[in-house]
PDB file of C-alpha atoms in Angstrom:
ATOM      1  CA  MET M 161     -96.756  -0.108  35.085  1.00 93.00           C
ATOM      2  CA  LYS M 162    -100.017  -2.350  35.906  1.00 97.00           C
ATOM      3  CA  LEU M 163    -103.269  -1.333  37.603  1.00 97.00           C
ATOM      4  CA  LYS M 164    -102.488  -3.312  40.494  1.00 94.00           C
ATOM      5  CA  ASP M 165     -99.470  -2.618  41.417  1.00 97.00           C
ATOM      6  CA  SER M 166    -100.360   0.775  42.390  1.00 97.00           C
ATOM      7  CA  GLN M 167    -101.743  -0.692  46.204  1.00 95.00           C
ATOM      8  CA  LEU M 168    -105.323   0.239  45.503  1.00 98.00           C
ATOM      9  CA  THR M 169    -108.016  -1.404  46.066  1.00 98.00           C
ATOM     10  CA  LYS M 170    -109.963  -3.135  42.671  1.00 97.00           C
ATOM     11  CA  ASP M 171    -112.914  -0.288  43.921  1.00 98.00           C
ATOM     12  CA  GLU M 172    -110.765   1.987  44.004  1.00 98.00           C
ATOM     13  CA  LEU M 173    -109.235   1.819  41.099  1.00 98.00           C
ATOM     14  CA  ILE M 174    -113.038   1.911  39.580  1.00 98.00           C
ATOM     15  CA  GLN M 175    -113.253   4.600  41.455  1.00 98.00           C
ATOM     16  CA  ALA M 176    -110.485   6.504  39.893  1.00 98.00           C
ATOM     17  CA  TYR M 177    -111.641   4.782  36.229  1.00 98.00           C
ATOM     18  CA  ARG M 178    -115.403   6.841  36.605  1.00 98.00           C
ATOM     19  CA  MET M 179    -113.093  10.000  37.936  1.00 98.00           C
ATOM     20  CA  ILE M 180    -111.529  10.384  34.851  1.00 98.00           C
ATOM     21  CA  LYS M 181    -114.436   9.225  32.791  1.00 98.00           C
ATOM     22  CA  GLU M 182    -116.457  11.890  34.690  1.00 98.00           C
ATOM     23  CA  ALA M 183    -113.830  14.983  33.491  1.00 98.00           C
ATOM     24  CA  ARG M 184    -113.855  13.288  30.271  1.00 98.00           C
ATOM     25  CA  MET M 185    -117.645  13.461  29.347  1.00 98.00           C
ATOM     26  CA  LEU M 186    -117.951  16.677  31.319  1.00 98.00           C
ATOM     27  CA  ASP M 187    -115.224  18.536  29.606  1.00 98.00           C
ATOM     28  CA  GLU M 188    -116.911  17.336  26.426  1.00 98.00           C
ATOM     29  CA  ARG M 189    -120.058  18.885  27.401  1.00 98.00           C
ATOM     30  CA  LEU M 190    -118.632  21.884  28.737  1.00 98.00           C
ATOM     31  CA  TRP M 191    -116.836  22.239  24.549  1.00 97.00           C
ATOM     32  CA  GLN M 192    -120.741  21.171  23.480  1.00 98.00           C
ATOM     33  CA  LEU M 193    -122.285  24.343  25.709  1.00 98.00           C
ATOM     34  CA  ASN M 194    -119.618  26.664  24.521  1.00 97.00           C
ATOM     35  CA  ARG M 195    -119.999  26.550  20.477  1.00 96.00           C
ATOM     36  CA  ILE M 196    -123.880  26.786  21.489  1.00 97.00           C
ATOM     37  CA  GLY M 197    -123.611  30.329  23.194  1.00 96.00           C
ATOM     38  CA  LYS M 198    -124.039  29.126  25.850  1.00 96.00           C
ATOM     39  CA  SER M 199    -120.784  29.728  27.719  1.00 96.00           C
ATOM     40  CA  THR M 200    -118.175  32.088  26.639  1.00 94.00           C
ATOM     41  CA  PHE M 201    -115.054  29.908  27.004  1.00 95.00           C
ATOM     42  CA  ASN M 202    -113.872  27.003  27.519  1.00 96.00           C
ATOM     43  CA  ILE M 203    -109.825  25.720  28.510  1.00 96.00           C
ATOM     44  CA  SER M 204    -109.379  21.929  27.944  1.00 96.00           C
ATOM     45  CA  GLY M 205    -108.022  19.248  30.579  1.00 97.00           C
ATOM     46  CA  GLN M 206    -108.768  16.582  27.782  1.00 98.00           C
ATOM     47  CA  GLY M 207    -105.246  14.156  27.754  1.00 98.00           C
ATOM     48  CA  ALA M 208    -104.430  15.394  31.720  1.00 98.00           C
ATOM     49  CA  GLU M 209    -106.959  13.495  33.558  1.00 98.00           C
ATOM     50  CA  VAL M 210    -105.782   9.806  34.343  1.00 98.00           C
ATOM     51  CA  GLY M 211    -102.539  11.461  35.386  1.00 98.00           C
ATOM     52  CA  GLN M 212    -104.651  14.470  37.090  1.00 98.00           C
ATOM     53  CA  VAL M 213    -107.235  12.385  39.332  1.00 98.00           C
ATOM     54  CA  ALA M 214    -103.886   9.738  39.940  1.00 98.00           C
ATOM     55  CA  MET M 215    -102.290  13.304  41.667  1.00 98.00           C
ATOM     56  CA  ALA M 216    -104.865  13.824  43.720  1.00 98.00           C
ATOM     57  CA  LEU M 217    -105.979  10.756  45.063  1.00 98.00           C
ATOM     58  CA  ALA M 218    -102.522  10.914  46.828  1.00 98.00           C
ATOM     59  CA  PHE M 219    -102.970  13.509  49.220  1.00 98.00           C
ATOM     60  CA  GLU M 220    -105.997  13.787  52.363  1.00 98.00           C
ATOM     61  CA  HIS M 221    -108.985  15.897  50.676  1.00 97.00           C
ATOM     62  CA  ASP M 222    -110.195  17.298  53.996  1.00 96.00           C
ATOM     63  CA  LYS M 223    -107.727  18.340  55.100  1.00 97.00           C
ATOM     64  CA  ASP M 224    -104.807  19.461  52.506  1.00 98.00           C
ATOM     65  CA  TYR M 225    -104.943  22.275  50.090  1.00 98.00           C
ATOM     66  CA  PHE M 226    -104.879  22.508  46.423  1.00 98.00           C
ATOM     67  CA  LEU M 227    -104.180  25.720  44.667  1.00 98.00           C
ATOM     68  CA  PRO M 228    -104.710  24.057  40.688  1.00 98.00           C
ATOM     69  CA  TYR M 229    -104.185  25.640  37.765  1.00 96.00           C
ATOM     70  CA  TYR M 230    -106.977  26.392  34.517  1.00 96.00           C
ATOM     71  CA  ARG M 231    -106.706  22.467  33.085  1.00 97.00           C
ATOM     72  CA  ASP M 232    -107.182  20.680  36.499  1.00 98.00           C
ATOM     73  CA  MET M 233    -110.884  20.096  36.244  1.00 98.00           C
ATOM     74  CA  ALA M 234    -109.986  16.111  36.896  1.00 98.00           C
ATOM     75  CA  ALA M 235    -108.072  17.189  40.137  1.00 98.00           C
ATOM     76  CA  VAL M 236    -110.922  19.620  41.449  1.00 98.00           C
ATOM     77  CA  MET M 237    -113.643  17.324  40.991  1.00 98.00           C
ATOM     78  CA  VAL M 238    -111.516  15.037  42.852  1.00 98.00           C
ATOM     79  CA  TRP M 239    -110.940  17.350  45.567  1.00 98.00           C
ATOM     80  CA  GLY M 240    -114.414  17.618  46.173  1.00 98.00           C
ATOM     81  CA  MET M 241    -115.915  19.542  43.443  1.00 98.00           C
ATOM     82  CA  SER M 242    -119.035  18.445  41.650  1.00 98.00           C
ATOM     83  CA  ALA M 243    -119.869  19.106  38.215  1.00 98.00           C
ATOM     84  CA  LYS M 244    -122.811  20.937  38.774  1.00 98.00           C
ATOM     85  CA  ASP M 245    -120.415  23.001  40.653  1.00 98.00           C
ATOM     86  CA  ILE M 246    -117.892  23.419  37.480  1.00 98.00           C
ATOM     87  CA  LEU M 247    -121.168  23.621  35.203  1.00 98.00           C
ATOM     88  CA  MET M 248    -122.186  26.888  37.156  1.00 98.00           C
ATOM     89  CA  GLY M 249    -118.821  28.369  36.790  1.00 97.00           C
ATOM     90  CA  SER M 250    -118.868  27.497  33.329  1.00 97.00           C
ATOM     91  CA  LEU M 251    -122.431  29.347  32.954  1.00 97.00           C
ATOM     92  CA  GLY M 252    -122.044  32.415  35.399  1.00 95.00           C
ATOM     93  CA  LYS M 253    -124.621  31.557  38.169  1.00 96.00           C
ATOM     94  CA  VAL M 254    -124.337  33.186  41.191  1.00 95.00           C
ATOM     95  CA  ASP M 255    -123.591  29.829  43.429  1.00 96.00           C
ATOM     96  CA  ASP M 256    -120.598  28.980  41.385  1.00 96.00           C
ATOM     97  CA  PRO M 257    -118.531  28.160  44.676  1.00 96.00           C
ATOM     98  CA  SER M 258    -115.411  29.655  42.625  1.00 95.00           C
ATOM     99  CA  SER M 259    -116.316  33.066  41.899  1.00 92.00           C
ATOM    100  CA  HIS M 260    -120.038  33.337  42.217  1.00 92.00           C
ATOM    101  CA  GLY M 261    -120.190  34.192  38.675  1.00 91.00           C
ATOM    102  CA  ARG M 262    -117.858  36.898  39.063  1.00 88.00           C
ATOM    103  CA  GLN M 263    -114.671  35.260  36.856  1.00 89.00           C
ATOM    104  CA  MET M 264    -114.055  33.366  33.781  1.00 91.00           C
ATOM    105  CA  PRO M 265    -114.651  29.544  33.517  1.00 94.00           C
ATOM    106  CA  ASN M 266    -112.399  26.830  34.935  1.00 95.00           C
ATOM    107  CA  HIS M 267    -110.805  29.560  37.263  1.00 95.00           C
ATOM    108  CA  TYR M 268    -111.502  27.045  39.554  1.00 97.00           C
ATOM    109  CA  GLY M 269    -112.285  27.201  43.874  1.00 96.00           C
ATOM    110  CA  ASP M 270    -113.698  26.533  46.532  1.00 97.00           C
ATOM    111  CA  ARG M 271    -113.442  27.397  50.031  1.00 95.00           C
ATOM    112  CA  ALA M 272    -115.455  24.379  51.499  1.00 96.00           C
ATOM    113  CA  HIS M 273    -113.116  21.877  49.681  1.00 98.00           C
ATOM    114  CA  ASN M 274    -109.621  23.782  50.769  1.00 98.00           C
ATOM    115  CA  ILE M 275    -109.453  24.723  46.877  1.00 98.00           C
ATOM    116  CA  VAL M 276    -107.921  28.205  46.673  1.00 97.00           C
ATOM    117  CA  PRO M 277    -108.431  30.452  43.534  1.00 92.00           C
ATOM    118  CA  PHE M 278    -106.527  31.197  41.304  1.00 89.00           C
ATOM    119  CA  SER M 279    -106.208  34.810  38.997  1.00 87.00           C
ATOM    120  CA  SER M 280    -105.686  34.339  35.125  1.00 88.00           C
ATOM    121  CA  THR M 281    -101.843  35.730  35.632  1.00 90.00           C
ATOM    122  CA  VAL M 282    -100.698  31.924  34.829  1.00 93.00           C
ATOM    123  CA  THR M 283     -97.828  30.890  37.730  1.00 95.00           C
ATOM    124  CA  THR M 284     -99.125  33.708  40.224  1.00 96.00           C
ATOM    125  CA  GLN M 285    -100.696  30.489  42.416  1.00 97.00           C
ATOM    126  CA  TYR M 286     -97.072  29.326  43.109  1.00 98.00           C
ATOM    127  CA  PRO M 287     -95.902  31.824  44.989  1.00 97.00           C
ATOM    128  CA  VAL M 288     -99.693  31.737  47.110  1.00 98.00           C
ATOM    129  CA  ALA M 289     -99.168  28.183  47.739  1.00 98.00           C
ATOM    130  CA  THR M 290     -95.467  28.662  49.810  1.00 98.00           C
ATOM    131  CA  GLY M 291     -97.771  31.105  51.885  1.00 98.00           C
ATOM    132  CA  VAL M 292    -100.482  28.217  52.301  1.00 98.00           C
ATOM    133  CA  ALA M 293     -97.324  25.749  53.073  1.00 98.00           C
ATOM    134  CA  LEU M 294     -95.983  27.854  55.558  1.00 98.00           C
ATOM    135  CA  ALA M 295     -99.025  28.336  57.888  1.00 97.00           C
ATOM    136  CA  MET M 296     -99.653  24.634  57.392  1.00 97.00           C
ATOM    137  CA  GLN M 297     -95.616  24.594  58.537  1.00 97.00           C
ATOM    138  CA  ILE M 298     -96.449  26.996  61.429  1.00 97.00           C
ATOM    139  CA  ASP M 299     -99.604  25.248  62.773  1.00 96.00           C
ATOM    140  CA  ASP M 300     -97.605  22.290  62.790  1.00 95.00           C
ATOM    141  CA  SER M 301    -100.823  20.414  61.467  1.00 94.00           C
ATOM    142  CA  LYS M 302     -99.282  18.047  59.524  1.00 95.00           C
ATOM    143  CA  ALA M 303    -101.716  19.197  56.487  1.00 98.00           C
ATOM    144  CA  ILE M 304     -99.817  19.847  53.199  1.00 98.00           C
ATOM    145  CA  THR M 305     -99.750  22.019  50.120  1.00 98.00           C
ATOM    146  CA  LEU M 306    -100.351  21.135  46.251  1.00 98.00           C
ATOM    147  CA  THR M 307     -99.915  23.629  43.421  1.00 98.00           C
ATOM    148  CA  ALA M 308     -99.540  22.451  39.703  1.00 98.00           C
ATOM    149  CA  THR M 309     -98.954  24.822  36.139  1.00 97.00           C
ATOM    150  CA  GLY M 310     -98.396  24.819  32.789  1.00 97.00           C
ATOM    151  CA  GLU M 311     -94.825  24.081  31.432  1.00 97.00           C
ATOM    152  CA  GLY M 312     -95.284  27.774  29.840  1.00 95.00           C
ATOM    153  CA  SER M 313     -95.207  28.888  33.439  1.00 95.00           C
ATOM    154  CA  THR M 314     -91.465  27.384  34.403  1.00 95.00           C
ATOM    155  CA  SER M 315     -90.135  30.715  32.305  1.00 93.00           C
ATOM    156  CA  GLU M 316     -92.019  33.222  35.036  1.00 95.00           C
ATOM    157  CA  GLY M 317     -89.894  34.665  38.140  1.00 96.00           C
ATOM    158  CA  ASP M 318     -92.834  33.662  40.515  1.00 97.00           C
ATOM    159  CA  PHE M 319     -91.929  29.614  39.708  1.00 97.00           C
ATOM    160  CA  HIS M 320     -88.436  30.358  40.699  1.00 97.00           C
ATOM    161  CA  GLU M 321     -89.275  32.435  43.712  1.00 98.00           C
ATOM    162  CA  ALA M 322     -91.183  30.339  44.830  1.00 98.00           C
ATOM    163  CA  LEU M 323     -89.177  26.872  44.808  1.00 98.00           C
ATOM    164  CA  ASN M 324     -86.304  28.834  46.231  1.00 98.00           C
ATOM    165  CA  PHE M 325     -88.315  29.622  49.131  1.00 98.00           C
ATOM    166  CA  ALA M 326     -89.971  26.657  49.174  1.00 98.00           C
ATOM    167  CA  GLY M 327     -86.124  24.624  48.991  1.00 98.00           C
ATOM    168  CA  VAL M 328     -85.235  27.626  52.061  1.00 98.00           C
ATOM    169  CA  GLN M 329     -87.732  26.453  54.215  1.00 98.00           C
ATOM    170  CA  LYS M 330     -88.627  23.389  53.991  1.00 98.00           C
ATOM    171  CA  LEU M 331     -92.388  23.710  53.116  1.00 98.00           C
ATOM    172  CA  PRO M 332     -94.562  20.944  53.363  1.00 98.00           C
ATOM    173  CA  MET M 333     -95.515  20.974  49.783  1.00 98.00           C
ATOM    174  CA  VAL M 334     -95.786  19.652  46.582  1.00 98.00           C
ATOM    175  CA  PHE M 335     -95.238  21.627  42.847  1.00 98.00           C
ATOM    176  CA  VAL M 336     -96.695  20.080  40.168  1.00 98.00           C
ATOM    177  CA  ILE M 337     -95.302  20.869  36.051  1.00 98.00           C
ATOM    178  CA  GLU M 338     -98.169  19.569  34.113  1.00 98.00           C
ATOM    179  CA  ASN M 339     -96.212  19.312  30.726  1.00 98.00           C
ATOM    180  CA  ASN M 340     -98.292  18.925  27.763  1.00 97.00           C
ATOM    181  CA  GLY M 341     -95.362  19.712  25.320  1.00 96.00           C
ATOM    182  CA  TYR M 342     -97.432  22.982  24.465  1.00 96.00           C
ATOM    183  CA  ALA M 343     -97.339  26.617  26.128  1.00 96.00           C
ATOM    184  CA  ILE M 344    -100.381  27.509  23.558  1.00 95.00           C
ATOM    185  CA  SER M 345     -98.542  27.344  20.178  1.00 96.00           C
ATOM    186  CA  THR M 346     -94.779  27.625  21.417  1.00 96.00           C
ATOM    187  CA  PRO M 347     -93.272  24.060  21.545  1.00 95.00           C
ATOM    188  CA  ASN M 348     -90.685  22.667  24.041  1.00 96.00           C
ATOM    189  CA  SER M 349     -87.726  22.993  22.076  1.00 94.00           C
ATOM    190  CA  GLU M 350     -88.512  26.659  22.323  1.00 95.00           C
ATOM    191  CA  GLU M 351     -89.422  27.168  26.058  1.00 94.00           C
ATOM    192  CA  PHE M 352     -86.399  26.413  27.609  1.00 94.00           C
ATOM    193  CA  GLY M 353     -83.191  24.197  27.095  1.00 94.00           C
ATOM    194  CA  VAL M 354     -82.893  21.751  29.729  1.00 94.00           C
ATOM    195  CA  LYS M 355     -84.085  18.359  28.734  1.00 92.00           C
ATOM    196  CA  ASP M 356     -86.600  17.678  31.736  1.00 96.00           C
ATOM    197  CA  LEU M 357     -88.367  20.251  33.896  1.00 97.00           C
ATOM    198  CA  SER M 358     -87.993  18.296  36.641  1.00 98.00           C
ATOM    199  CA  VAL M 359     -84.038  18.512  36.754  1.00 97.00           C
ATOM    200  CA  ARG M 360     -84.805  21.827  37.909  1.00 96.00           C
ATOM    201  CA  ALA M 361     -85.375  20.852  41.113  1.00 98.00           C
ATOM    202  CA  THR M 362     -81.743  20.200  42.185  1.00 96.00           C
ATOM    203  CA  GLY M 363     -80.658  23.709  42.152  1.00 96.00           C
ATOM    204  CA  TYR M 364     -83.636  24.861  44.868  1.00 98.00           C
ATOM    205  CA  GLY M 365     -82.548  22.197  47.471  1.00 97.00           C
ATOM    206  CA  ILE M 366     -85.711  20.156  46.787  1.00 98.00           C
ATOM    207  CA  PHE M 367     -86.894  16.714  45.182  1.00 98.00           C
ATOM    208  CA  GLY M 368     -87.436  16.280  42.050  1.00 98.00           C
ATOM    209  CA  LYS M 369     -89.024  13.552  39.603  1.00 98.00           C
ATOM    210  CA  GLN M 370     -90.974  13.175  35.427  1.00 98.00           C
ATOM    211  CA  VAL M 371     -93.214  11.134  35.788  1.00 98.00           C
ATOM    212  CA  ASN M 372     -95.370   9.991  32.562  1.00 98.00           C
ATOM    213  CA  GLY M 373     -98.907  10.786  33.449  1.00 98.00           C
ATOM    214  CA  ARG M 374    -100.379   8.737  31.196  1.00 97.00           C
ATOM    215  CA  ASP M 375     -99.853   5.800  33.481  1.00 98.00           C
ATOM    216  CA  PHE M 376    -102.325   5.985  36.309  1.00 98.00           C
ATOM    217  CA  THR M 377     -99.809   3.549  38.813  1.00 98.00           C
ATOM    218  CA  GLU M 378     -96.342   5.587  38.249  1.00 98.00           C
ATOM    219  CA  THR M 379     -97.789   8.652  38.773  1.00 98.00           C
ATOM    220  CA  TYR M 380    -100.387   7.545  41.521  1.00 98.00           C
ATOM    221  CA  LEU M 381     -97.067   5.973  43.632  1.00 98.00           C
ATOM    222  CA  ALA M 382     -94.804   8.790  42.711  1.00 98.00           C
ATOM    223  CA  PHE M 383     -97.233  11.277  44.203  1.00 98.00           C
ATOM    224  CA  LYS M 384     -98.001   9.184  47.539  1.00 98.00           C
ATOM    225  CA  GLU M 385     -94.675   9.448  48.310  1.00 98.00           C
ATOM    226  CA  ALA M 386     -93.815  13.171  47.724  1.00 98.00           C
ATOM    227  CA  ALA M 387     -97.112  13.430  49.876  1.00 98.00           C
ATOM    228  CA  ASP M 388     -95.913  11.540  53.001  1.00 98.00           C
ATOM    229  CA  ASN M 389     -92.110  13.298  52.422  1.00 98.00           C
ATOM    230  CA  ALA M 390     -93.982  16.739  52.764  1.00 98.00           C
ATOM    231  CA  ARG M 391     -95.960  15.377  55.690  1.00 97.00           C
ATOM    232  CA  ASN M 392     -93.266  13.508  57.295  1.00 96.00           C
ATOM    233  CA  ASP M 393     -91.039  16.937  57.574  1.00 96.00           C
ATOM    234  CA  LYS M 394     -88.362  16.580  55.158  1.00 97.00           C
ATOM    235  CA  GLY M 395     -89.733  19.092  52.216  1.00 97.00           C
ATOM    236  CA  ALA M 396     -91.448  19.335  49.251  1.00 98.00           C
ATOM    237  CA  THR M 397     -90.895  18.128  45.845  1.00 98.00           C
ATOM    238  CA  LEU M 398     -91.154  19.106  42.148  1.00 98.00           C
ATOM    239  CA  ILE M 399     -93.433  16.464  39.919  1.00 98.00           C
ATOM    240  CA  GLU M 400     -93.136  17.310  36.348  1.00 98.00           C
ATOM    241  CA  MET M 401     -96.531  15.182  34.615  1.00 98.00           C
ATOM    242  CA  LEU M 402     -95.720  14.414  30.713  1.00 98.00           C
ATOM    243  CA  VAL M 403     -99.706  14.319  29.565  1.00 98.00           C
ATOM    244  CA  ASP M 404    -101.129  15.266  25.974  1.00 98.00           C
ATOM    245  CA  ARG M 405    -103.164  18.120  25.485  1.00 97.00           C
ATOM    246  CA  LEU M 406    -106.084  16.767  22.733  1.00 97.00           C
ATOM    247  CA  THR M 407    -107.190  19.884  21.917  1.00 97.00           C
ATOM    248  CA  ALA M 408    -106.546  23.274  21.127  1.00 96.00           C
ATOM    249  CA  HIS M 409    -105.406  25.887  23.976  1.00 96.00           C
ATOM    250  CA  SER M 410    -108.843  27.051  24.354  1.00 96.00           C
ATOM    251  CA  SER M 411    -111.697  27.630  22.460  1.00 96.00           C
ATOM    252  CA  ASP M 412    -110.425  30.747  21.270  1.00 95.00           C
ATOM    253  CA  ASP M 413    -107.664  28.288  19.562  1.00 96.00           C
ATOM    254  CA  ASP M 414    -107.091  26.030  17.066  1.00 96.00           C
ATOM    255  CA  GLN M 415    -103.813  23.901  17.146  1.00 96.00           C
ATOM    256  CA  ARG M 416    -104.015  22.852  13.532  1.00 96.00           C
ATOM    257  CA  VAL M 417    -102.204  25.984  12.703  1.00 96.00           C
ATOM    258  CA  TYR M 418     -99.116  24.986  14.639  1.00 97.00           C
ATOM    259  CA  ARG M 419     -99.377  21.456  15.330  1.00 96.00           C
ATOM    260  CA  THR M 420     -99.233  18.223  12.010  1.00 95.00           C
ATOM    261  CA  PRO M 421    -102.455  16.490  11.410  1.00 95.00           C
ATOM    262  CA  GLU M 422    -100.091  13.739  11.648  1.00 96.00           C
ATOM    263  CA  ASP M 423     -98.959  14.651  15.350  1.00 95.00           C
ATOM    264  CA  ILE M 424    -103.255  15.276  16.284  1.00 95.00           C
ATOM    265  CA  ALA M 425    -103.105  11.283  15.269  1.00 96.00           C
ATOM    266  CA  GLU M 426    -101.177   9.863  16.856  1.00 95.00           C
ATOM    267  CA  MET M 427    -101.410  12.128  20.186  1.00 94.00           C
ATOM    268  CA  LYS M 428    -105.456  11.254  19.960  1.00 94.00           C
ATOM    269  CA  GLU M 429    -104.566   7.343  19.383  1.00 95.00           C
ATOM    270  CA  ASN M 430    -102.345   7.356  22.446  1.00 94.00           C
ATOM    271  CA  ASP M 431    -105.917   8.818  24.054  1.00 98.00           C
ATOM    272  CA  CYS M 432    -105.031   8.453  29.086  1.00 98.00           C
ATOM    273  CA  VAL M 433    -108.447   7.884  29.065  1.00 98.00           C
ATOM    274  CA  MET M 434    -108.397   4.668  26.009  1.00 98.00           C
ATOM    275  CA  LEU M 435    -105.418   3.523  27.684  1.00 97.00           C
ATOM    276  CA  MET M 436    -107.028   3.119  30.682  1.00 98.00           C
ATOM    277  CA  GLU M 437    -109.764   1.369  29.862  1.00 98.00           C
ATOM    278  CA  ARG M 438    -107.360  -1.320  28.027  1.00 98.00           C
ATOM    279  CA  GLN M 439    -106.213  -2.001  30.982  1.00 98.00           C
ATOM    280  CA  LEU M 440    -108.835  -2.356  33.068  1.00 98.00           C
ATOM    281  CA  LEU M 441    -110.258  -4.963  30.308  1.00 98.00           C
ATOM    282  CA  SER M 442    -106.701  -6.885  29.949  1.00 98.00           C
ATOM    283  CA  GLU M 443    -106.426  -6.873  33.940  1.00 98.00           C
ATOM    284  CA  LYS M 444    -109.709  -8.077  34.324  1.00 98.00           C
ATOM    285  CA  ILE M 445    -110.647  -5.053  36.511  1.00 98.00           C
ATOM    286  CA  LEU M 446    -113.709  -4.518  35.014  1.00 98.00           C
ATOM    287  CA  ASN M 447    -114.950  -5.741  31.593  1.00 98.00           C
ATOM    288  CA  GLU M 448    -116.960  -4.296  28.165  1.00 98.00           C
ATOM    289  CA  ASP M 449    -120.613  -4.378  29.987  1.00 98.00           C
ATOM    290  CA  GLU M 450    -119.185  -3.305  33.183  1.00 98.00           C
ATOM    291  CA  LEU M 451    -117.266  -0.114  31.178  1.00 98.00           C
ATOM    292  CA  GLU M 452    -120.643   0.735  29.446  1.00 98.00           C
ATOM    293  CA  GLY M 453    -122.496   0.610  32.032  1.00 98.00           C
ATOM    294  CA  ILE M 454    -120.811   3.234  33.311  1.00 98.00           C
ATOM    295  CA  LYS M 455    -120.522   5.482  30.222  1.00 98.00           C
ATOM    296  CA  LYS M 456    -124.249   5.294  30.496  1.00 98.00           C
ATOM    297  CA  GLU M 457    -124.595   6.120  34.057  1.00 98.00           C
ATOM    298  CA  LEU M 458    -122.665   9.422  33.968  1.00 98.00           C
ATOM    299  CA  GLU M 459    -124.562  10.512  30.627  1.00 98.00           C
ATOM    300  CA  ILE M 460    -127.533  10.366  32.798  1.00 98.00           C
ATOM    301  CA  LYS M 461    -125.564  12.354  35.774  1.00 98.00           C
ATOM    302  CA  ILE M 462    -124.199  15.053  33.664  1.00 98.00           C
ATOM    303  CA  ASN M 463    -126.947  15.269  32.001  1.00 98.00           C
ATOM    304  CA  GLN M 464    -129.003  16.010  35.669  1.00 98.00           C
ATOM    305  CA  ALA M 465    -126.512  18.470  36.410  1.00 98.00           C
ATOM    306  CA  THR M 466    -126.734  20.101  33.013  1.00 98.00           C
ATOM    307  CA  GLU M 467    -129.963  21.044  33.615  1.00 98.00           C
ATOM    308  CA  GLU M 468    -129.764  21.773  36.881  1.00 98.00           C
ATOM    309  CA  ALA M 469    -127.468  24.560  36.365  1.00 98.00           C
ATOM    310  CA  GLU M 470    -129.140  25.906  33.739  1.00 98.00           C
ATOM    311  CA  GLU M 471    -131.838  26.620  36.047  1.00 98.00           C
ATOM    312  CA  MET M 472    -129.756  28.360  38.842  1.00 98.00           C
ATOM    313  CA  PRO M 473    -130.365  32.172  39.052  1.00 96.00           C
ATOM    314  CA  ASN M 474    -127.576  34.225  37.424  1.00 95.00           C
ATOM    315  CA  PRO M 475    -126.446  37.246  39.811  1.00 92.00           C
ATOM    316  CA  ALA M 476    -128.265  39.639  40.362  1.00 93.00           C
ATOM    317  CA  SER M 477    -127.357  43.427  38.548  1.00 89.00           C
ATOM    318  CA  ASP M 478    -127.381  45.211  41.554  1.00 88.00           C
ATOM    319  CA  GLN M 479    -124.523  42.763  43.048  1.00 85.00           C
ATOM    320  CA  LEU M 480    -122.367  43.165  40.179  1.00 81.00           C
ATOM    321  CA  MET M 481    -119.350  45.195  42.399  1.00 82.00           C
ATOM    322  CA  THR M 482    -120.136  42.637  45.490  1.00 81.00           C
ATOM    323  CA  HIS M 483    -116.493  41.458  46.403  1.00 76.00           C
ATOM    324  CA  ILE M 484    -115.259  43.034  44.033  1.00 77.00           C
ATOM    325  CA  TYR M 485    -114.303  46.181  45.762  1.00 80.00           C
ATOM    326  CA  GLU M 486    -114.145  47.259  49.152  1.00 80.00           C
ATOM    327  CA  GLU M 487    -117.388  48.071  50.961  1.00 74.00           C
ATOM    328  CA  GLU M 488    -117.402  51.178  53.281  1.00 69.00           C
TER     329      GLU M 488
END
């Protein structure tokens, strides 16, 4: 689908692209910091940035709530987190808004921006999100809740309990499955028996839809419809967003062990960021010089954010247990 069919203005599309490109370049920086020993861990969202930005733009960030999962860096940046915020989390700095340096990298949370942090146990954000949505419903605030996870998480009981509760209560929320084809090293063919995970919505009495997360317009319009339905008391939606995982599962994994070189090469040839850049050029929204100019601006921005994050203080040793255990 053409970018111009998204109902967004030219300036809005350019801003969306800037967010996508910044997320990709920041993700690459996080890998660099990990490989030189400055960060202990990284779990990447490369290959999902277009879908995540399109998804997040469909919501009202000043009042809606987001319960992300560990690959959702592009989405939380749309929601309000900065490159410096994310870098401080990866470097374990005391001013990290997610946990003040007390949680693993990529565990996003920011109270100031309605981003609710999550645990390392996958899918636990799903039932918590239903509680947030129920509070929104009781308050009649017209605020809605978005929560996401990977397709491997759909095997957990939390996934089904959350969808069932949302269906019964007609909660104002949107569930997302970011399906990148692999639960660590386990392919879809060994994860579930249905062709499309979105069909599971029917069993719980909620809307269900599958979208191509590499297509900005298709994804944005689907989430806009889901958000509008939730805000207008029509209940929850489950969206299966098809994306790619261009990197290994995490910085501690090597996907070459279980994926063929041909599979990896084909995936990288269809990189969602590259595909969007081609669209921007073909639809004359940006030209080559403007794309290069944006890249250079973002290089400066990320370099500055990295320097500032590295200079921030580490947590003090005498505060190790603060906010971890109940205090008398």
